Amino acid sequence: MLYRLRGAGYQAHLVGGGVRDLLLGREPKDFDIATDARPEQVKAVFRNCRLIGRRFRLAHVHFGREIIEVATFRSMQDLEAGGERAFDNGMLLRDNVYGTIEEDALRRDFTVNALYYNIDDFSVIDYAGGLKDLSEGVLRLLGDPEIRFREDPVRMLRAVRFAAKLGFRLHPSCEALLGPSAALLESVPAARLFDEVLKLFMGGTAVQAFEKLRHYNLFAQLFPGTDEALAHEEHDFPVTFVVKGLHNTDLRIREGKPVTPAFLFAVLLWEPVRKLAEEAVAAGEPPSLAMQTAASEVLSRQIQCTSVPKRFSLPMREIWQLQHRFDTRVGKRVKRLLAHPRFRAAYDFLLLRAEAGEADPDSARWWSEIQDADAEAQSDLLQREGGNSGRRRRRRRRRSSAPERSEG
Ligand code: ATP
Ligand code: MG
């Protein structure tokens, strides 16, 4: 890949997270290549190449399922005439001003992300002091942090993400600005914040990321409803619930198991949804309707911060909607719930709630038993439930029209 571009007479270097992670002895997530070839020239070298991007134009070279990103060296210089660099209120909208490799290094975010791997002599090119910061475990922004955060507020989230992922310290000049500059995130498109949230919470260090985001007041910019609910909590299970959920996600990623944004967002937004629904139920609304209304309200507020694509919000709603149905443990309804396509996710969600002390652990245990049980054991469990088991006073058969009590 690098050699192909070199062969065509261009410079080509490995850059960014790939170099950083290799030098740290970690497995890089992906590789980025920087070159002096223009996007069209890159396209001419590789047949399997597509040009993408509005903010900056990039070449994506496809190798089977892998995509390698090839970016042309860019400069930070603000060209007056004919320049393609555009700002809005200090925020960078486009930067397609091509430059030299040195200029390319300086427009990157952190010094440790501005290292280039030179295939000619297998050396690392370091224009910004990235090697020193890498060995000291420091995340330092290039340039004036205030300007760099204003240009692109997502760099604040990137700072938190790399600190969480690499276990690095934030340089004081960067750290000092995080809280005070948090509100800059309001101007970032909701879709980009959604992507960034996934990177923060689906990279295997979600718990650390969550704690840092809260610490620097950035979490409130991303999930204001949740942040408020967590601030006003009376017991500590809501925070416990979120942390347990994120910890679960981290474990699954480490074990190579799939994680879905739907479950993640269901966890992150549960506390405001639960509270709203609880209030409505207390006011006499049936649980199912209460949950539906609460979900709609919380989601419609959330998408003003981060988008939540429909393909995720629909399963989220189902996970939430199924929660109160775990309270009813009689005959046909149990069978119907077990057969529900979203049962597994909803059950995992119930387990988390129980672990955090919010849902009845007996109930969680009962659902664990019944789903693994054979037909005979199942009817035993159902009978136990329908019978006069004294331990479950609250679980007596109820008229279906009676409002259900929520678990506390
Ligand atoms: P990851 O391990 O998540 O891929 P990465 O450092 O490679 O980390 P990318 O988002 O893949 O991050 O970006 C590749 C490189 O592009 C970064 O290392 C950095 O040099 C540069 N870069 C990315 N986003 C920005 C930004 N918002 N501002 C400045 N430079 C950026
Ligand atoms: Mg990368």
XYZ file of C-alpha atoms and ligand atoms in Angstrom:
440
model
C 0.000 0.000 0.000
C 2.641 2.484 1.105
C 4.953 1.043 -1.517
C 2.391 1.421 -4.279
C 2.179 5.158 -3.631
C 5.954 5.418 -3.371
C 6.281 3.519 -6.599
C 4.062 6.109 -8.251
C 6.460 8.822 -7.095
C 4.604 10.113 -4.031
C 5.495 10.376 -0.391
C 3.489 8.035 1.813
C 3.627 7.517 5.541
C 1.711 5.664 8.186
C 0.306 8.208 10.620
C -2.046 8.750 13.550
C -3.427 6.110 15.856
C -1.750 3.261 13.964
C 1.755 4.578 14.617
C 0.880 5.620 18.171
C -0.523 2.216 19.059
C 2.317 0.291 17.413
C 4.868 2.299 19.384
C 2.925 1.560 22.578
C 2.893 -2.131 21.735
C -0.880 -2.150 21.274
C -2.774 -3.556 18.376
C -3.839 -0.666 16.144
C -7.540 -0.433 15.388
C -6.886 0.765 11.859
C -4.245 2.397 9.758
C -4.220 5.865 8.293
C -1.891 6.938 5.536
C -0.738 10.449 4.792
C 0.577 11.353 1.368
C 1.435 14.300 -0.821
C -0.683 12.824 -3.605
C -3.996 14.624 -4.163
C -7.161 12.550 -3.661
C -7.635 12.218 -7.445
C -4.039 11.073 -7.788
C -4.553 8.461 -5.081
C -7.605 7.267 -6.956
C -5.543 6.900 -10.089
C -3.095 4.614 -8.274
C -5.675 2.296 -6.715
C -8.584 0.879 -8.613
C -10.344 -0.125 -5.402
C -10.559 3.443 -4.178
C -13.397 5.840 -3.378
C -13.218 9.515 -2.549
C -15.340 10.519 0.423
C -15.952 13.330 2.883
C -17.182 16.855 2.931
C -15.196 18.277 5.802
C -12.073 16.936 4.236
C -11.802 14.859 1.167
C -10.245 11.504 1.782
C -9.492 8.478 -0.281
C -10.743 5.153 1.021
C -8.853 2.232 -0.404
C -10.690 -1.056 -0.011
C -8.938 -4.348 0.615
C -11.633 -6.948 0.973
C -13.404 -5.972 4.167
C -10.695 -3.579 5.272
C -10.612 0.087 4.441
C -7.463 2.126 4.612
C -7.843 5.850 4.831
C -5.474 7.870 2.703
C -5.357 11.592 3.392
C -3.448 14.229 1.526
C -1.110 16.394 3.628
C -3.054 19.427 4.738
C -2.062 22.727 6.165
C -3.592 24.877 8.877
C -2.912 28.055 7.026
C -5.851 30.240 6.395
C -5.714 31.175 2.743
C -7.487 34.399 1.921
C -8.175 33.894 -1.732
C -9.269 30.621 -3.236
C -8.626 28.838 0.029
C -11.019 26.081 0.954
C -10.680 26.570 4.631
C -13.825 27.893 6.199
C -14.619 28.919 9.751
C -17.838 29.674 11.501
C -17.409 31.473 14.778
C -13.947 30.014 15.169
C -15.168 26.556 14.265
C -13.523 24.814 11.383
C -15.974 23.794 8.681
C -13.707 22.632 5.888
C -10.015 22.385 5.533
C -8.904 21.317 2.183
C -5.816 23.429 1.938
C -3.062 21.077 0.980
C 0.325 21.473 2.565
C 3.631 19.850 3.404
C 4.127 16.963 5.767
C 5.332 19.370 8.420
C 2.190 21.450 8.128
C 0.171 18.267 8.142
C 1.727 17.291 11.460
C 0.823 20.583 13.097
C -2.839 20.559 12.155
C -3.422 17.228 13.909
C -4.934 17.101 17.370
C -2.399 15.644 19.824
C 1.369 15.378 19.629
C 1.153 11.598 20.022
C -1.177 11.483 17.009
C 1.249 13.431 14.837
C 3.926 10.774 14.392
C 4.758 9.469 10.925
C 6.291 6.127 10.152
C 8.761 6.366 7.330
C 9.066 3.156 5.333
C 12.296 4.231 3.642
C 14.370 3.723 6.737
C 11.740 2.480 9.220
C 12.168 5.619 11.284
C 9.569 7.686 13.046
C 9.239 11.289 11.988
C 8.361 13.543 14.884
C 7.755 17.237 14.225
C 5.838 17.979 17.374
C 7.531 16.241 20.295
C 5.129 13.319 20.142
C 7.742 10.670 21.016
C 8.584 12.336 24.289
C 4.924 12.730 25.219
C 4.288 9.137 24.230
C 7.009 7.865 26.531
C 5.716 10.040 29.367
C 2.097 9.151 28.784
C 0.950 12.705 28.177
C -1.808 13.923 25.881
C -0.819 17.367 24.723
C -2.712 19.371 22.157
C -0.763 20.884 19.331
C -0.934 24.654 19.333
C -3.059 26.830 21.573
C -5.627 24.565 23.289
C -8.251 27.283 23.336
C -8.040 27.803 19.580
C -7.857 24.096 18.855
C -10.944 23.298 20.933
C -12.855 26.154 19.351
C -11.878 24.990 15.858
C -13.218 21.554 16.611
C -14.911 20.940 19.975
C -14.950 17.182 19.339
C -11.257 17.289 20.238
C -12.415 17.545 23.860
C -14.123 14.186 23.545
C -11.109 12.787 21.754
C -8.945 13.943 24.672
C -11.144 12.003 27.085
C -11.294 8.990 24.796
C -7.528 8.693 24.381
C -6.929 9.352 28.084
C -9.348 6.537 28.924
C -8.059 4.155 26.273
C -4.329 4.691 26.714
C -4.333 5.525 30.420
C -2.575 8.794 29.569
C -2.621 12.023 31.571
C -4.031 15.138 30.006
C -1.529 17.945 29.807
C -2.595 20.655 32.309
C -3.154 23.233 29.567
C -5.633 20.915 27.914
C -7.213 19.642 31.105
C -7.859 23.134 32.453
C -10.044 23.977 29.460
C -12.229 20.904 29.311
C -14.867 21.940 31.829
C -15.003 25.630 30.858
C -15.201 24.819 27.138
C -17.765 22.036 27.428
C -20.595 24.165 26.042
C -18.774 24.414 22.692
C -20.134 20.952 21.962
C -23.573 22.476 21.427
C -22.509 23.601 17.982
C -21.428 20.142 16.866
C -23.906 18.258 14.665
C -25.851 15.589 16.575
C -24.838 12.857 14.128
C -21.155 13.461 14.712
C -21.661 13.374 18.474
C -23.505 10.082 18.152
C -20.503 8.600 16.325
C -18.157 9.968 18.930
C -20.256 8.563 21.792
C -20.001 5.125 20.205
C -16.231 5.486 20.006
C -16.116 6.583 23.656
C -18.246 3.719 24.947
C -17.537 0.884 22.544
C -13.757 0.875 22.646
C -13.334 -1.332 25.699
C -12.770 1.427 28.284
C -16.271 2.785 28.656
C -16.206 2.980 32.452
C -13.121 5.182 32.481
C -14.540 7.314 29.679
C -17.819 7.779 31.595
C -16.035 8.813 34.754
C -13.853 11.311 32.929
C -16.763 12.739 30.964
C -18.642 13.292 34.214
C -15.584 14.754 35.875
C -15.100 17.352 33.144
C -18.812 18.219 32.782
C -18.813 16.839 29.263
C -21.312 14.111 30.027
C -23.998 16.733 30.637
C -23.453 18.016 27.096
C -24.018 14.586 25.623
C -26.741 13.224 27.930
C -28.320 16.153 29.763
C -31.397 14.172 30.831
C -29.305 11.387 32.325
C -26.899 13.800 33.921
C -29.731 15.579 35.666
C -31.334 12.354 36.797
C -28.009 11.177 38.206
C -27.476 14.465 40.012
C -30.827 14.221 41.779
C -30.697 10.580 42.678
C -31.776 9.574 46.163
C -30.177 6.152 46.201
C -26.990 5.354 44.395
C -28.349 2.640 42.137
C -28.703 4.839 39.025
C -24.978 5.554 38.809
C -24.265 1.957 39.773
C -26.573 0.832 36.998
C -24.853 2.913 34.313
C -21.386 1.890 35.491
C -22.376 -1.776 35.617
C -23.853 -1.522 32.150
C -20.703 0.057 30.780
C -18.530 -2.448 32.602
C -20.555 -5.203 30.994
C -19.950 -3.651 27.588
C -16.208 -3.476 28.284
C -16.139 -7.143 29.271
C -18.075 -8.201 26.195
C -15.691 -6.299 23.948
C -12.702 -7.865 25.657
C -14.253 -11.293 25.122
C -14.942 -10.540 21.480
C -18.719 -10.673 21.969
C -20.965 -8.376 19.982
C -22.256 -5.182 21.564
C -25.067 -3.100 20.186
C -25.509 0.654 20.394
C -29.181 -0.010 21.190
C -28.377 -1.738 24.475
C -25.763 0.869 25.301
C -28.135 3.772 24.747
C -30.919 1.918 26.552
C -28.617 1.783 29.573
C -27.486 5.387 29.285
C -31.013 6.785 29.025
C -32.752 4.407 31.414
C -32.682 6.595 34.494
C -34.612 9.555 33.032
C -37.000 7.163 31.275
C -37.569 5.147 34.449
C -38.206 8.271 36.512
C -40.697 9.764 34.086
C -42.539 6.482 33.731
C -42.609 6.007 37.484
C -44.177 9.427 37.952
C -46.832 8.710 35.357
C -47.647 5.357 36.952
C -47.939 7.036 40.337
C -50.435 9.393 38.719
C -52.509 6.401 37.655
C -51.327 5.696 34.134
C -50.981 2.053 33.085
C -47.310 0.986 33.030
C -47.188 0.190 29.366
C -48.508 3.564 28.277
C -46.379 5.359 30.867
C -43.253 3.723 29.507
C -44.139 4.521 25.939
C -44.696 8.194 26.687
C -41.583 8.458 28.831
C -39.472 6.838 26.119
C -40.757 9.239 23.473
C -40.131 12.244 25.611
C -36.613 11.275 26.664
C -35.656 10.284 23.120
C -36.975 13.471 21.582
C -34.858 15.487 24.008
C -31.827 13.275 23.485
C -31.725 13.655 19.716
C -31.122 17.352 20.149
C -27.705 16.387 21.539
C -26.746 13.131 19.876
C -28.746 11.607 17.109
C -30.190 8.153 17.810
C -30.883 6.403 14.519
C -34.241 4.593 14.292
C -32.588 1.230 13.857
C -31.339 1.664 17.437
C -34.181 3.591 19.053
C -36.775 0.978 18.118
C -35.001 -1.897 19.882
C -34.245 0.459 22.812
C -37.935 1.160 23.248
C -38.666 -2.547 23.163
C -36.084 -3.287 25.824
C -37.635 -0.623 28.059
C -41.177 -1.638 27.242
C -40.566 -5.257 28.189
C -39.274 -4.390 31.670
C -42.620 -4.118 33.422
C -43.746 -7.348 31.819
C -41.192 -9.206 33.928
C -43.394 -8.367 36.915
C -46.142 -10.660 35.682
C -45.219 -14.265 36.089
C -48.341 -16.121 35.086
C -48.992 -18.751 32.415
C -49.494 -17.534 28.908
C -47.879 -14.175 29.440
C -44.643 -15.781 30.537
C -44.552 -17.942 27.426
C -45.246 -14.963 25.240
C -42.468 -12.936 26.813
C -39.983 -15.813 26.526
C -40.768 -16.043 22.821
C -40.395 -12.309 22.222
C -37.562 -11.555 19.762
C -36.188 -8.941 22.182
C -36.447 -11.186 25.239
C -32.733 -11.826 25.566
C -31.714 -8.167 25.533
C -34.565 -7.213 27.854
C -33.603 -10.005 30.241
C -29.946 -8.908 30.265
C -31.231 -5.438 31.024
C -33.323 -6.780 33.917
C -30.253 -8.536 35.328
C -28.353 -5.264 35.306
C -31.216 -3.501 37.070
C -31.293 -6.225 39.683
C -27.532 -6.096 40.158
C -27.724 -2.364 40.671
C -30.420 -2.849 43.288
C -33.200 -1.249 41.305
C -35.162 -4.352 40.298
C -36.260 -7.288 42.423
C -33.453 -9.869 42.480
C -36.013 -12.646 43.082
C -37.643 -11.756 39.820
C -34.352 -11.812 37.951
C -33.557 -15.197 39.438
C -36.966 -16.557 38.503
C -36.541 -15.482 34.877
C -33.060 -16.982 34.792
C -34.465 -20.303 35.953
C -37.471 -20.448 33.709
C -35.714 -19.765 30.449
C -33.284 -22.628 30.917
C -35.880 -25.004 32.282
C -37.423 -27.871 30.300
C -41.182 -27.981 29.874
C -41.779 -29.829 33.124
C -39.598 -27.557 35.226
C -41.218 -24.589 33.541
C -44.675 -25.580 34.593
C -43.327 -26.200 38.097
C -42.000 -22.685 38.225
C -45.238 -21.293 36.884
C -47.206 -23.259 39.429
C -45.030 -22.026 42.216
C -45.777 -18.545 41.027
C -49.518 -18.998 40.631
C -49.820 -20.994 43.856
C -49.832 -19.689 47.379
C -46.134 -19.074 47.753
C -46.051 -16.973 50.906
C -42.703 -15.423 50.146
C -44.039 -13.504 47.193
C -46.871 -11.627 48.791
C -46.819 -8.916 46.182
C -46.944 -11.399 43.391
C -50.512 -12.592 43.931
C -52.596 -12.649 40.826
C -53.869 -9.199 40.078
C -56.635 -7.910 37.945
C -54.941 -6.841 34.787
C -56.584 -3.440 34.996
C -55.105 -2.650 38.386
C -52.100 -0.352 38.196
C -48.923 -2.260 38.908
C -46.584 -1.103 41.547
C -43.115 -0.363 40.399
C -40.174 -2.009 42.029
C -38.193 0.139 44.385
P -8.181 5.468 16.772
O -7.370 4.503 17.510
O -9.461 5.774 17.454
O -8.356 5.192 15.307
P -6.755 7.738 15.777
O -5.775 8.626 16.470
O -6.252 6.934 14.636
O -7.371 6.830 16.912
P -8.688 8.752 13.961
O -10.027 9.346 14.266
O -8.613 7.480 13.223
O -7.964 8.637 15.369
O -7.871 9.892 13.204
C -6.618 9.639 12.617
C -5.685 10.822 12.833
O -6.235 11.998 12.232
C -5.477 11.204 14.299
O -4.456 10.439 14.894
C -5.105 12.660 14.190
O -3.780 12.816 13.831
C -5.975 13.140 13.042
N -7.269 13.673 13.506
C -8.433 12.989 13.600
N -9.426 13.766 14.052
C -8.889 14.991 14.245
C -9.403 16.238 14.691
N -10.678 16.348 15.065
N -8.550 17.284 14.737
C -7.263 17.152 14.362
N -6.727 16.018 13.944
C -7.505 14.942 13.877
Mg -7.384 5.688 13.336
